[in-house]
XYZ file of C-alpha atoms in Angstrom:
653
model
C -16.057 6.870 32.984
C -14.477 7.977 36.435
C -14.932 4.570 37.803
C -11.626 3.290 37.365
C -9.992 6.419 38.878
C -8.587 5.290 42.419
C -5.210 7.444 42.511
C -5.870 11.087 43.844
C -2.696 13.528 43.960
C -3.909 15.883 47.096
C -2.005 18.824 47.822
C -2.767 20.506 51.282
C -1.643 21.168 54.777
C -1.936 18.200 57.292
C -5.226 19.947 59.197
C -6.938 20.275 55.609
C -5.867 16.504 54.456
C -6.651 14.988 57.966
C -10.164 16.144 57.259
C -10.713 14.217 54.080
C -9.323 11.386 55.415
C -11.916 11.189 58.309
C -14.411 11.560 55.728
C -13.341 8.705 53.808
C -13.722 6.616 57.208
C -17.080 7.875 57.423
C -18.661 6.898 54.192
C -16.972 3.676 54.602
C -14.730 4.303 51.189
C -11.170 2.641 52.856
C -9.218 0.858 50.386
C -10.995 2.495 47.293
C -8.208 5.302 47.340
C -4.591 5.544 46.772
C -3.011 8.593 47.758
C -0.299 10.853 46.258
C 0.667 13.360 48.507
C 2.386 16.748 49.076
C 5.459 17.511 51.458
C 2.563 19.846 53.122
C 1.101 16.804 54.922
C 2.809 13.342 54.481
C 4.468 11.555 57.638
C 2.627 13.935 59.745
C 0.809 12.340 62.640
C -2.305 14.366 62.713
C -3.040 12.865 59.442
C -2.408 9.258 59.758
C -2.776 8.430 63.549
C -5.881 6.278 63.915
C -6.547 6.227 60.258
C -3.832 4.035 59.388
C -6.059 2.027 57.191
C -7.158 4.964 55.234
C -3.547 6.156 54.768
C -2.236 3.164 53.851
C -0.246 2.887 50.319
C -0.037 6.847 50.150
C 3.097 7.769 48.342
C 4.431 11.075 48.892
C 7.769 13.374 48.714
C 9.391 15.092 51.765
C 12.066 17.509 50.618
C 15.718 16.221 51.574
C 16.892 17.557 54.453
C 20.097 16.960 56.727
C 19.963 18.108 60.554
C 21.544 21.630 61.716
C 24.266 21.048 63.876
C 23.933 22.532 66.954
C 20.599 23.509 66.528
C 19.002 21.108 68.858
C 21.165 22.278 72.056
C 21.139 26.010 70.913
C 16.887 25.826 70.729
C 16.789 23.790 74.260
C 18.907 26.481 75.940
C 16.428 29.055 75.044
C 14.465 30.647 77.995
C 11.820 33.564 78.186
C 14.302 34.881 80.331
C 17.542 34.751 77.054
C 15.625 35.129 74.493
C 13.897 38.518 75.126
C 14.562 39.514 71.392
C 12.196 37.370 69.955
C 8.384 39.001 71.136
C 6.836 35.856 70.170
C 8.795 33.187 72.103
C 6.626 33.889 75.456
C 3.292 32.706 73.408
C 5.340 29.623 72.065
C 6.612 28.966 75.959
C 2.712 28.756 76.961
C 1.909 27.084 74.299
C 4.600 24.336 74.278
C 4.268 23.973 78.170
C 0.237 24.576 78.212
C 0.771 27.175 80.844
C 0.353 31.508 81.519
C 3.175 33.468 81.700
C 2.279 36.116 84.284
C 1.263 39.560 83.060
C 0.905 38.017 79.469
C -2.265 39.188 77.572
C -4.744 36.786 76.712
C -4.065 34.725 73.587
C -5.514 31.788 72.211
C -2.447 29.960 73.673
C -2.985 30.594 77.388
C -7.134 31.204 77.385
C -7.991 27.835 78.563
C -5.204 27.472 81.140
C -5.003 28.271 84.765
C -1.460 26.808 85.251
C 0.989 29.713 86.040
C 4.715 29.459 84.023
C 7.646 29.503 86.313
C 10.298 30.026 83.736
C 12.204 27.008 85.042
C 10.686 24.511 82.329
C 13.210 22.865 80.508
C 12.624 22.022 76.371
C 13.551 18.554 76.273
C 12.585 15.746 74.162
C 10.763 14.372 77.174
C 8.570 17.393 77.131
C 7.701 17.039 73.469
C 10.465 18.668 71.782
C 11.061 17.570 67.847
C 13.074 19.779 65.707
C 11.498 20.571 62.520
C 12.819 18.121 59.547
C 13.003 20.867 57.065
C 15.127 22.986 59.173
C 17.954 23.098 56.902
C 15.978 25.295 54.362
C 15.616 27.747 56.976
C 19.206 27.640 57.361
C 19.946 28.012 53.899
C 17.435 30.646 52.986
C 19.266 32.644 55.789
C 22.269 32.377 54.750
C 21.671 32.882 51.032
C 20.689 36.123 52.114
C 23.779 36.881 54.307
C 26.290 35.797 51.125
C 24.208 38.196 48.965
C 24.586 41.186 51.443
C 28.092 40.137 51.986
C 28.953 39.816 48.359
C 27.122 43.412 47.557
C 29.196 45.068 50.342
C 32.346 44.047 49.148
C 31.615 45.196 45.748
C 30.137 48.418 46.510
C 31.603 49.478 49.811
C 35.254 47.907 48.980
C 35.646 46.633 52.721
C 34.630 49.612 54.413
C 32.784 48.534 57.991
C 29.187 49.486 57.909
C 26.601 50.556 55.291
C 28.095 52.819 53.295
C 26.427 55.474 50.990
C 26.196 53.094 47.628
C 24.201 50.846 50.004
C 21.966 53.251 51.802
C 19.518 52.656 50.547
C 19.915 49.307 49.213
C 18.204 48.662 45.532
C 16.374 45.217 45.866
C 16.929 44.531 42.036
C 20.661 44.639 42.640
C 20.494 42.563 45.577
C 18.219 39.880 43.777
C 21.098 39.668 41.331
C 23.519 38.921 43.811
C 21.219 36.670 45.692
C 20.549 34.321 42.026
C 24.579 33.859 42.443
C 25.050 32.931 45.794
C 26.971 29.389 45.769
C 27.830 28.100 49.332
C 28.207 25.187 51.864
C 25.392 25.068 54.248
C 25.092 24.388 57.939
C 24.169 20.787 56.995
C 27.035 20.509 54.770
C 24.998 20.396 51.428
C 26.066 22.646 48.450
C 23.727 25.428 47.881
C 22.761 27.113 44.945
C 19.993 28.523 42.930
C 18.856 27.042 39.680
C 18.504 29.191 36.307
C 14.781 29.427 37.123
C 15.942 30.843 40.651
C 14.744 27.623 42.414
C 16.436 26.164 44.977
C 18.205 22.628 44.792
C 15.476 20.264 44.496
C 16.306 17.423 46.412
C 13.441 15.425 47.855
C 12.823 11.590 49.317
C 10.200 9.539 48.092
C 8.169 7.943 51.145
C 5.678 5.517 51.407
C 3.141 4.482 54.129
C 2.610 0.644 54.393
C 2.485 -2.325 56.213
C 5.942 -3.663 57.692
C 4.164 -6.513 58.970
C 0.311 -7.151 59.893
C -1.221 -4.139 61.841
C 2.061 -2.489 61.583
C 2.258 0.617 59.764
C 5.514 2.711 58.966
C 6.602 5.437 56.568
C 9.574 4.093 54.559
C 11.907 5.765 51.994
C 11.553 4.144 48.750
C 13.241 6.460 46.453
C 14.620 10.205 45.671
C 14.583 13.006 43.413
C 18.016 14.559 42.962
C 19.044 17.033 40.214
C 16.195 15.931 37.953
C 16.621 12.348 38.037
C 14.280 10.001 39.781
C 15.048 6.549 41.758
C 12.155 4.752 43.022
C 12.195 0.961 44.410
C 8.992 -0.470 43.045
C 9.763 -3.780 44.680
C 9.549 -1.915 48.108
C 6.054 -0.596 47.405
C 3.154 -2.098 48.240
C -0.445 -0.219 48.283
C -2.453 -2.966 50.261
C -0.920 -5.721 52.325
C -3.800 -8.065 50.844
C -3.039 -6.795 47.339
C 0.304 -6.938 46.377
C -0.355 -5.763 42.892
C 0.050 -2.227 41.740
C -3.794 -0.718 41.540
C -5.020 0.639 38.212
C -6.019 3.872 37.978
C -7.135 5.401 35.038
C -9.633 7.503 33.767
C -9.193 5.849 30.194
C -7.275 3.297 29.270
C -4.521 3.336 26.658
C -6.017 2.837 22.987
C -5.350 -0.053 21.297
C -2.899 -0.478 18.029
C -4.482 1.087 15.493
C -6.958 3.444 17.473
C -6.947 7.319 17.816
C -7.938 9.095 20.858
C -10.699 11.523 21.019
C -10.850 13.533 24.072
C -13.589 14.208 26.389
C -14.855 17.869 26.335
C -13.084 19.689 29.003
C -10.444 16.794 29.992
C -7.042 16.114 28.977
C -6.855 13.108 30.816
C -9.991 11.246 29.471
C -10.739 9.971 26.115
C -12.506 7.710 23.672
C -10.954 5.408 21.364
C -12.133 4.803 18.126
C -10.376 2.864 15.166
C -8.864 3.957 12.436
C -9.800 2.538 9.042
C -8.007 -0.399 7.309
C -6.253 1.976 5.138
C -5.487 4.835 7.428
C -2.537 5.294 9.780
C -2.085 7.110 13.023
C 0.396 9.965 12.506
C -0.496 11.989 15.729
C -2.630 10.378 18.456
C -5.947 12.107 17.900
C -5.827 11.484 14.356
C -6.145 8.935 11.431
C -4.530 9.517 8.072
C -5.336 7.735 4.536
C -2.455 6.138 3.107
C -2.246 7.086 -0.693
C -3.040 4.460 -3.321
C -0.661 1.962 -3.536
C 0.184 1.973 -0.238
C -1.100 0.127 3.180
C -1.106 0.505 6.663
C 1.709 -1.539 8.447
C 0.829 -3.848 11.468
C 1.137 -1.020 13.786
C -0.545 1.503 11.731
C 2.503 3.698 11.815
C 3.283 4.223 8.515
C 2.255 3.322 5.076
C 4.034 0.815 2.979
C 4.242 0.068 -0.334
C 1.986 -2.392 -1.946
C 4.042 -5.322 -3.869
C 3.420 -4.692 -7.518
C 0.974 -7.360 -8.943
C 1.862 -8.243 -12.956
C 2.283 -11.553 -15.039
C 5.327 -12.862 -13.626
C 7.514 -15.265 -15.660
C 7.269 -18.197 -13.188
C 3.736 -18.447 -12.875
C 1.835 -21.053 -14.036
C -0.282 -18.967 -16.298
C 2.671 -17.789 -18.006
C 4.448 -20.737 -18.134
C 1.118 -22.552 -19.679
C 0.829 -19.643 -22.707
C 4.627 -19.955 -23.059
C 4.759 -23.740 -23.642
C 1.676 -23.479 -26.303
C 3.039 -20.217 -28.008
C 6.339 -21.897 -28.013
C 5.058 -25.396 -29.751
C 3.223 -22.873 -32.143
C 6.379 -21.695 -33.048
C 7.799 -24.809 -33.741
C 5.149 -26.160 -35.966
C 5.073 -22.758 -37.753
C 8.849 -22.781 -38.323
C 8.416 -26.814 -39.368
C 6.015 -25.657 -42.223
C 8.026 -22.774 -43.526
C 10.767 -25.223 -43.687
C 8.946 -27.607 -45.450
C 7.629 -24.924 -47.829
C 10.999 -23.754 -48.493
C 12.300 -27.257 -49.583
C 9.435 -27.650 -52.112
C 8.471 -24.539 -53.127
C 8.738 -25.344 -56.523
C 6.145 -28.111 -56.448
C 3.058 -28.013 -57.754
C 1.019 -27.556 -54.332
C 3.129 -25.037 -53.151
C 2.830 -23.186 -56.171
C -0.921 -23.726 -56.472
C -1.205 -22.284 -52.756
C 0.073 -19.016 -54.085
C 3.490 -19.481 -52.702
C 4.356 -15.893 -51.766
C 0.978 -15.328 -49.998
C 1.667 -18.284 -48.048
C 5.124 -17.329 -46.587
C 3.551 -13.972 -45.622
C 0.693 -15.797 -43.805
C 3.063 -17.966 -42.377
C 5.013 -15.011 -41.247
C 1.905 -13.335 -39.540
C 1.187 -16.651 -37.589
C 4.778 -16.888 -36.242
C 4.487 -13.279 -35.263
C 1.124 -14.517 -33.753
C 2.670 -17.142 -31.443
C 5.739 -14.479 -30.636
C 3.505 -11.530 -29.650
C 2.853 -13.879 -26.566
C 6.327 -13.485 -24.977
C 6.066 -9.714 -25.121
C 2.348 -9.920 -23.506
C 3.886 -11.576 -20.227
C 6.871 -9.405 -19.892
C 6.970 -6.521 -16.814
C 4.932 -3.413 -18.339
C 7.345 -0.637 -19.551
C 6.310 2.281 -21.474
C 8.459 0.518 -24.260
C 7.280 -2.740 -24.480
C 3.795 -1.207 -24.113
C 4.277 0.554 -27.145
C 5.427 -2.564 -29.013
C 2.185 -4.271 -27.999
C -0.089 -1.675 -29.141
C 1.630 -1.861 -32.341
C 2.323 -5.388 -32.706
C -1.015 -7.105 -31.227
C -2.749 -5.757 -34.137
C -0.407 -5.692 -37.043
C 0.224 -9.998 -36.390
C -3.405 -10.390 -37.086
C -3.535 -8.015 -39.869
C -0.765 -9.715 -41.783
C -2.604 -12.900 -41.202
C -6.259 -11.868 -42.337
C -4.831 -9.528 -45.226
C -3.223 -12.518 -46.772
C -6.222 -14.188 -46.314
C -8.383 -11.901 -47.853
C -6.160 -11.377 -50.695
C -6.458 -14.924 -51.441
C -10.542 -15.143 -51.056
C -11.033 -12.089 -52.943
C -8.742 -13.453 -56.048
C -10.883 -16.402 -56.186
C -13.881 -14.616 -56.051
C -12.656 -12.285 -58.688
C -11.747 -15.031 -61.170
C -14.616 -16.887 -61.077
C -17.215 -13.990 -61.346
C -15.034 -12.220 -64.156
C -15.168 -15.469 -66.001
C -18.728 -15.788 -65.965
C -19.436 -12.195 -66.901
C -16.322 -11.579 -69.412
C -13.425 -13.291 -71.601
C -11.139 -10.551 -70.258
C -8.483 -11.967 -67.661
C -9.125 -9.938 -64.229
C -6.739 -7.446 -62.888
C -4.121 -7.751 -60.093
C -3.923 -11.332 -59.773
C -0.096 -11.963 -60.241
C 2.220 -12.620 -57.578
C 3.019 -9.251 -56.993
C 0.064 -7.694 -57.347
C -1.229 -10.075 -54.685
C 1.644 -9.189 -52.514
C 1.197 -5.215 -52.872
C -2.334 -5.597 -52.304
C -1.427 -7.440 -49.050
C 1.403 -4.711 -48.261
C -1.722 -2.279 -48.593
C -3.874 -3.849 -46.419
C -1.420 -3.914 -43.678
C 0.188 -0.621 -43.955
C -3.378 0.742 -42.970
C -2.875 -1.076 -39.741
C 0.365 0.548 -39.247
C -0.456 4.163 -39.899
C -3.813 3.458 -37.898
C -1.620 2.228 -35.088
C 0.917 5.362 -35.204
C -1.778 7.409 -35.028
C -3.057 5.697 -32.226
C 0.100 5.964 -30.248
C 0.089 9.497 -31.017
C -3.091 10.295 -29.432
C -2.662 8.068 -26.835
C 1.235 7.525 -25.993
C 2.157 4.262 -24.467
C 2.180 4.046 -20.647
C 3.043 1.788 -17.691
C 0.970 2.650 -15.167
C -0.052 1.624 -11.654
C -3.741 0.569 -11.532
C -5.681 -0.092 -8.430
C -9.030 -1.944 -8.457
C -9.110 -1.520 -4.914
C -7.204 0.139 -2.368
C -5.572 -3.163 -1.486
C -4.104 -3.963 -4.712
C -1.410 -2.175 -6.601
C -1.278 -3.551 -10.567
C 1.481 -2.478 -12.758
C -0.277 -2.459 -16.060
C -0.657 -0.793 -19.525
C -2.601 2.290 -19.723
C -4.258 0.507 -22.677
C -5.609 -2.686 -20.793
C -7.185 -0.814 -18.228
C -9.970 0.838 -20.348
C -10.048 -2.026 -22.638
C -8.590 0.452 -25.475
C -6.612 -2.869 -26.695
C -9.823 -3.292 -28.688
C -8.913 -0.530 -30.635
C -5.880 -2.436 -31.793
C -8.375 -5.461 -32.757
C -10.961 -3.225 -35.008
C -9.241 -3.310 -38.122
C -8.222 -7.255 -37.817
C -12.249 -7.865 -37.050
C -12.959 -6.247 -40.199
C -10.569 -8.052 -42.074
C -12.150 -11.122 -40.471
C -15.760 -10.095 -41.330
C -14.971 -9.608 -44.878
C -13.054 -12.952 -44.942
C -15.948 -14.631 -43.553
C -18.048 -12.958 -46.414
C -16.090 -13.992 -49.236
C -15.514 -17.572 -47.994
C -19.203 -17.768 -47.874
C -19.696 -16.004 -51.587
C -17.008 -18.903 -52.773
C -18.190 -22.376 -51.011
C -19.562 -23.248 -54.374
C -16.577 -23.288 -56.589
C -15.147 -26.502 -58.661
C -13.816 -29.042 -56.594
C -10.171 -28.026 -57.651
C -10.883 -24.922 -55.668
C -11.664 -26.215 -52.770
C -9.200 -24.032 -50.628
C -12.018 -21.666 -50.227
C -13.472 -24.397 -48.187
C -10.556 -24.381 -45.598
C -10.967 -20.800 -45.628
C -13.821 -20.984 -44.941
C -13.642 -23.163 -41.908
C -10.790 -21.234 -40.764
C -13.057 -17.737 -40.977
C -16.201 -19.760 -38.932
C -13.998 -21.079 -36.232
C -12.032 -17.867 -35.677
C -15.175 -16.119 -35.281
C -16.354 -18.255 -32.829
C -13.058 -17.852 -31.107
C -13.021 -14.152 -30.835
C -16.739 -14.219 -30.032
C -15.879 -15.912 -27.032
C -13.079 -13.821 -26.211
C -14.582 -10.152 -26.388
C -16.424 -10.985 -23.292
C -13.782 -12.586 -21.200
C -11.459 -9.756 -21.802
C -14.024 -7.201 -20.631
C -14.777 -9.185 -17.431
C -11.230 -9.287 -16.559
C -9.541 -6.331 -16.921
C -8.943 -6.110 -12.810
C -7.036 -9.332 -13.025
C -3.637 -9.243 -14.954
C -2.831 -12.884 -15.494
C -6.254 -13.942 -16.111
C -6.440 -11.194 -18.808
C -3.209 -11.629 -20.444
C -3.751 -15.196 -20.417
C -6.929 -14.763 -22.367
C -5.205 -12.541 -24.922
C -2.466 -14.945 -25.444
C -4.505 -17.810 -25.780
C -6.907 -16.089 -28.191
C -4.020 -14.774 -30.297
C -2.340 -18.298 -30.465
C -5.317 -19.967 -30.824
C -6.329 -17.872 -33.799
C -2.895 -18.651 -35.425
C -3.343 -22.310 -34.318
C -6.696 -22.603 -36.375
C -5.305 -20.875 -39.408
C -2.206 -22.962 -39.431
C -4.077 -26.101 -38.991
C -6.855 -25.447 -41.533
C -5.015 -24.145 -44.517
C -1.413 -25.908 -44.328
C -2.617 -29.440 -42.702
C -4.013 -30.500 -46.258
C -0.852 -29.077 -48.054
C 1.606 -31.096 -45.716
C -0.470 -34.286 -46.167
C 0.229 -34.181 -49.950
C 3.700 -33.164 -49.785
C 4.983 -35.344 -46.896
C 2.543 -38.154 -47.006
C 1.342 -38.563 -50.547
C 4.064 -36.877 -52.602
C 2.612 -38.740 -55.464
C -0.657 -36.781 -55.477
C 2.079 -33.710 -55.615
C 1.681 -33.337 -59.643
C -0.192 -31.539 -62.469
C -3.764 -33.028 -62.557
C -7.333 -32.273 -64.246
C -8.937 -29.593 -62.620
C -12.352 -30.901 -63.144
C -13.701 -34.137 -63.462
C -16.397 -34.844 -65.948
C -20.298 -34.634 -65.151
C -19.355 -31.790 -62.593
C -21.363 -28.757 -62.152
C -19.833 -25.505 -62.328
C -21.029 -22.788 -59.934
C -24.498 -21.163 -60.304
C -24.060 -21.446 -64.124
C -25.238 -25.296 -64.220
C -23.185 -25.758 -67.034
C -21.767 -29.298 -67.598
C -19.194 -30.729 -69.381
C -20.093 -33.800 -71.660
C -18.276 -36.829 -73.523
C -20.886 -37.251 -75.729
C -19.066 -38.779 -79.155
C -21.543 -36.775 -80.816
C -20.451 -33.682 -79.408
C -16.679 -32.431 -79.586
C -15.532 -32.220 -76.365
C -12.184 -30.476 -74.457
C -11.028 -31.995 -71.654
C -9.826 -29.940 -68.878
C -5.618 -29.389 -69.414
C -3.202 -29.917 -66.595
C -3.123 -27.468 -64.057
C -1.508 -26.100 -61.313
C -3.994 -25.640 -58.885
C -6.027 -22.677 -58.195
C -3.145 -19.893 -58.099
C -1.110 -21.643 -60.995
C -4.074 -21.703 -63.817
C -6.042 -19.275 -66.287
C -9.788 -19.715 -66.856
C -10.873 -20.562 -70.118
C -14.722 -20.137 -71.048
C -16.595 -22.169 -74.105
C -19.360 -19.815 -74.926
C -22.011 -20.584 -77.223
C -19.133 -22.648 -79.582
C -16.183 -20.537 -78.948
C -13.384 -21.126 -76.870
C -11.791 -17.895 -74.995
C -8.980 -17.462 -72.480
C -8.759 -15.363 -69.673
C -5.377 -14.206 -70.619
C -4.818 -11.197 -72.469
C -4.508 -13.374 -76.036
C -7.546 -14.319 -77.501
C -7.728 -17.812 -78.710
C -8.758 -18.684 -81.992
C -12.834 -19.459 -82.236
C -13.349 -23.558 -81.913
C -16.496 -25.040 -83.079
C -17.729 -27.607 -80.879
C -21.330 -28.070 -81.484
C -24.616 -26.629 -83.239
C -25.856 -23.603 -82.115
C -28.267 -25.142 -80.227
C -26.001 -27.542 -77.784
C -24.995 -26.213 -74.246
C -22.148 -24.623 -73.979
C -18.655 -26.381 -72.076
C -16.656 -24.476 -69.633
C -12.970 -25.667 -69.582
C -9.801 -24.439 -67.864
C -6.520 -24.255 -69.517
C -3.308 -24.775 -67.348
C -1.066 -22.146 -68.836
C 0.843 -20.680 -65.791
C 0.375 -16.639 -65.035
C 3.736 -17.025 -62.911
């Protein structure tokens, strides 16, 4: 872990650091370390003389001091004779000149020399004199106390010479306050005052030990620190002559983007990097945080950004395709409505059940129109309209179809069992039945919306996705809206099967049957597709829209194409005609209409079609109408002859 550490900050005296440098040389570690030194040993010859290769590249600080004017002349004039007030000056003299002053006691400075001191020695640069470079701080310290005492004396003694009673003794706490507040220009001409923390002025030179030329080492000034501001000329810094680049010294490299730190136990400088997950941001350098649903980290993993919402957009290919299909269906449906309105008094339109046909066409129109609601951006109101409308349009269609098939079945079953006309087969009755069937869906949808209010929500199938959808589409509860129409489809299919063998003139049941069979196939394909695409908005909406429109298209083409064919292409057939031809079997009774001269036969009267005639049954020699009035008896054959079935053309409205 620590193999990349190359920088060493070392505090110590010049003697201590010199020992470290010698150890570096002995262990052949020269060039492995770069030093950052304190002012206690930087630029000291004891450290770097003879060890320039080991010290090369050192950056250190030195207090910035100016020479004290007049001190060199004063100090060089001192001798043992004129400086008797300093009891240690004799020892300094012995150490400096390597001699022993007569009569002095044995000290570490004279015990190894026998040369006597004469007192005539002179302190000069030639004899080894060099002033202490930080002498300014000594003078500033002395002058700070002097100014503090002077200010204290002025305030307490009011100019009285000597120490007055208030200063005898001096209160140290009071003197400290005066000392903190001194301000003066020192002997070096620098301003001096203490900081708020009680420190002297922070003025340092940044020095660097480097090779000026090959083999020529020198300490140079590369910057300064003054009044809290650091100035450093990195272009002048070169740690190794042969390696101009800055050395790399780290316990751990900075973590990459999206990585958090895990500090090594007991260390604040060393750590391991670990990756935040794809869905996390680095809020603090040591902690990853999960983005909430609907948000993902930005590229730097510094903040969570909202995921763009996904929903069916009107300019998507899915929406354009289904809108074209539905628009075409609306145009065709409108055309059929116009044709029926224009020819509403013709036999084909009346025979098809004019009022129910309009109801059926209105439902088909809504099936196409609901597509434009399904592809809109979801909102609470639109989701409510979808919940109500998507089942209602189908209910309108299949309630009309069910009413048609039910009426056909009741007419023929009643005719086979009784001479009484079936109830509720008039247009008003049929509309009332159809309305009742639709009202059940309306009530059911209203209750559903009451228990489960429509709501547009954000759905997140994966943390990377944010879908704006109606809540009902998430758990496939839209199938609740289809439950009732599906029941109607099943009932219509059963009726289509039951009425598949009725006379040819009533063959609309065949088209209804084909419609129901095809619709069942469409819905059987839709259900699994719907449940498997709930996580894909566009496909899900497209599937539902296509199914609704396709079901409407099947109904439109199967039930109305034959009628349009006659109305538009063969208007000559749009007239009253016999409902049955001779030699046709009728239903399950297997009763034949004959034309034998020996038997009296009655031809089938002109009819207006399935929904515009009353059924007349000739049963055992008597003909009766399926109207409230009873026809007069008509003997047609001997008792042993087979009965005949006739249909009268009397309209019911």
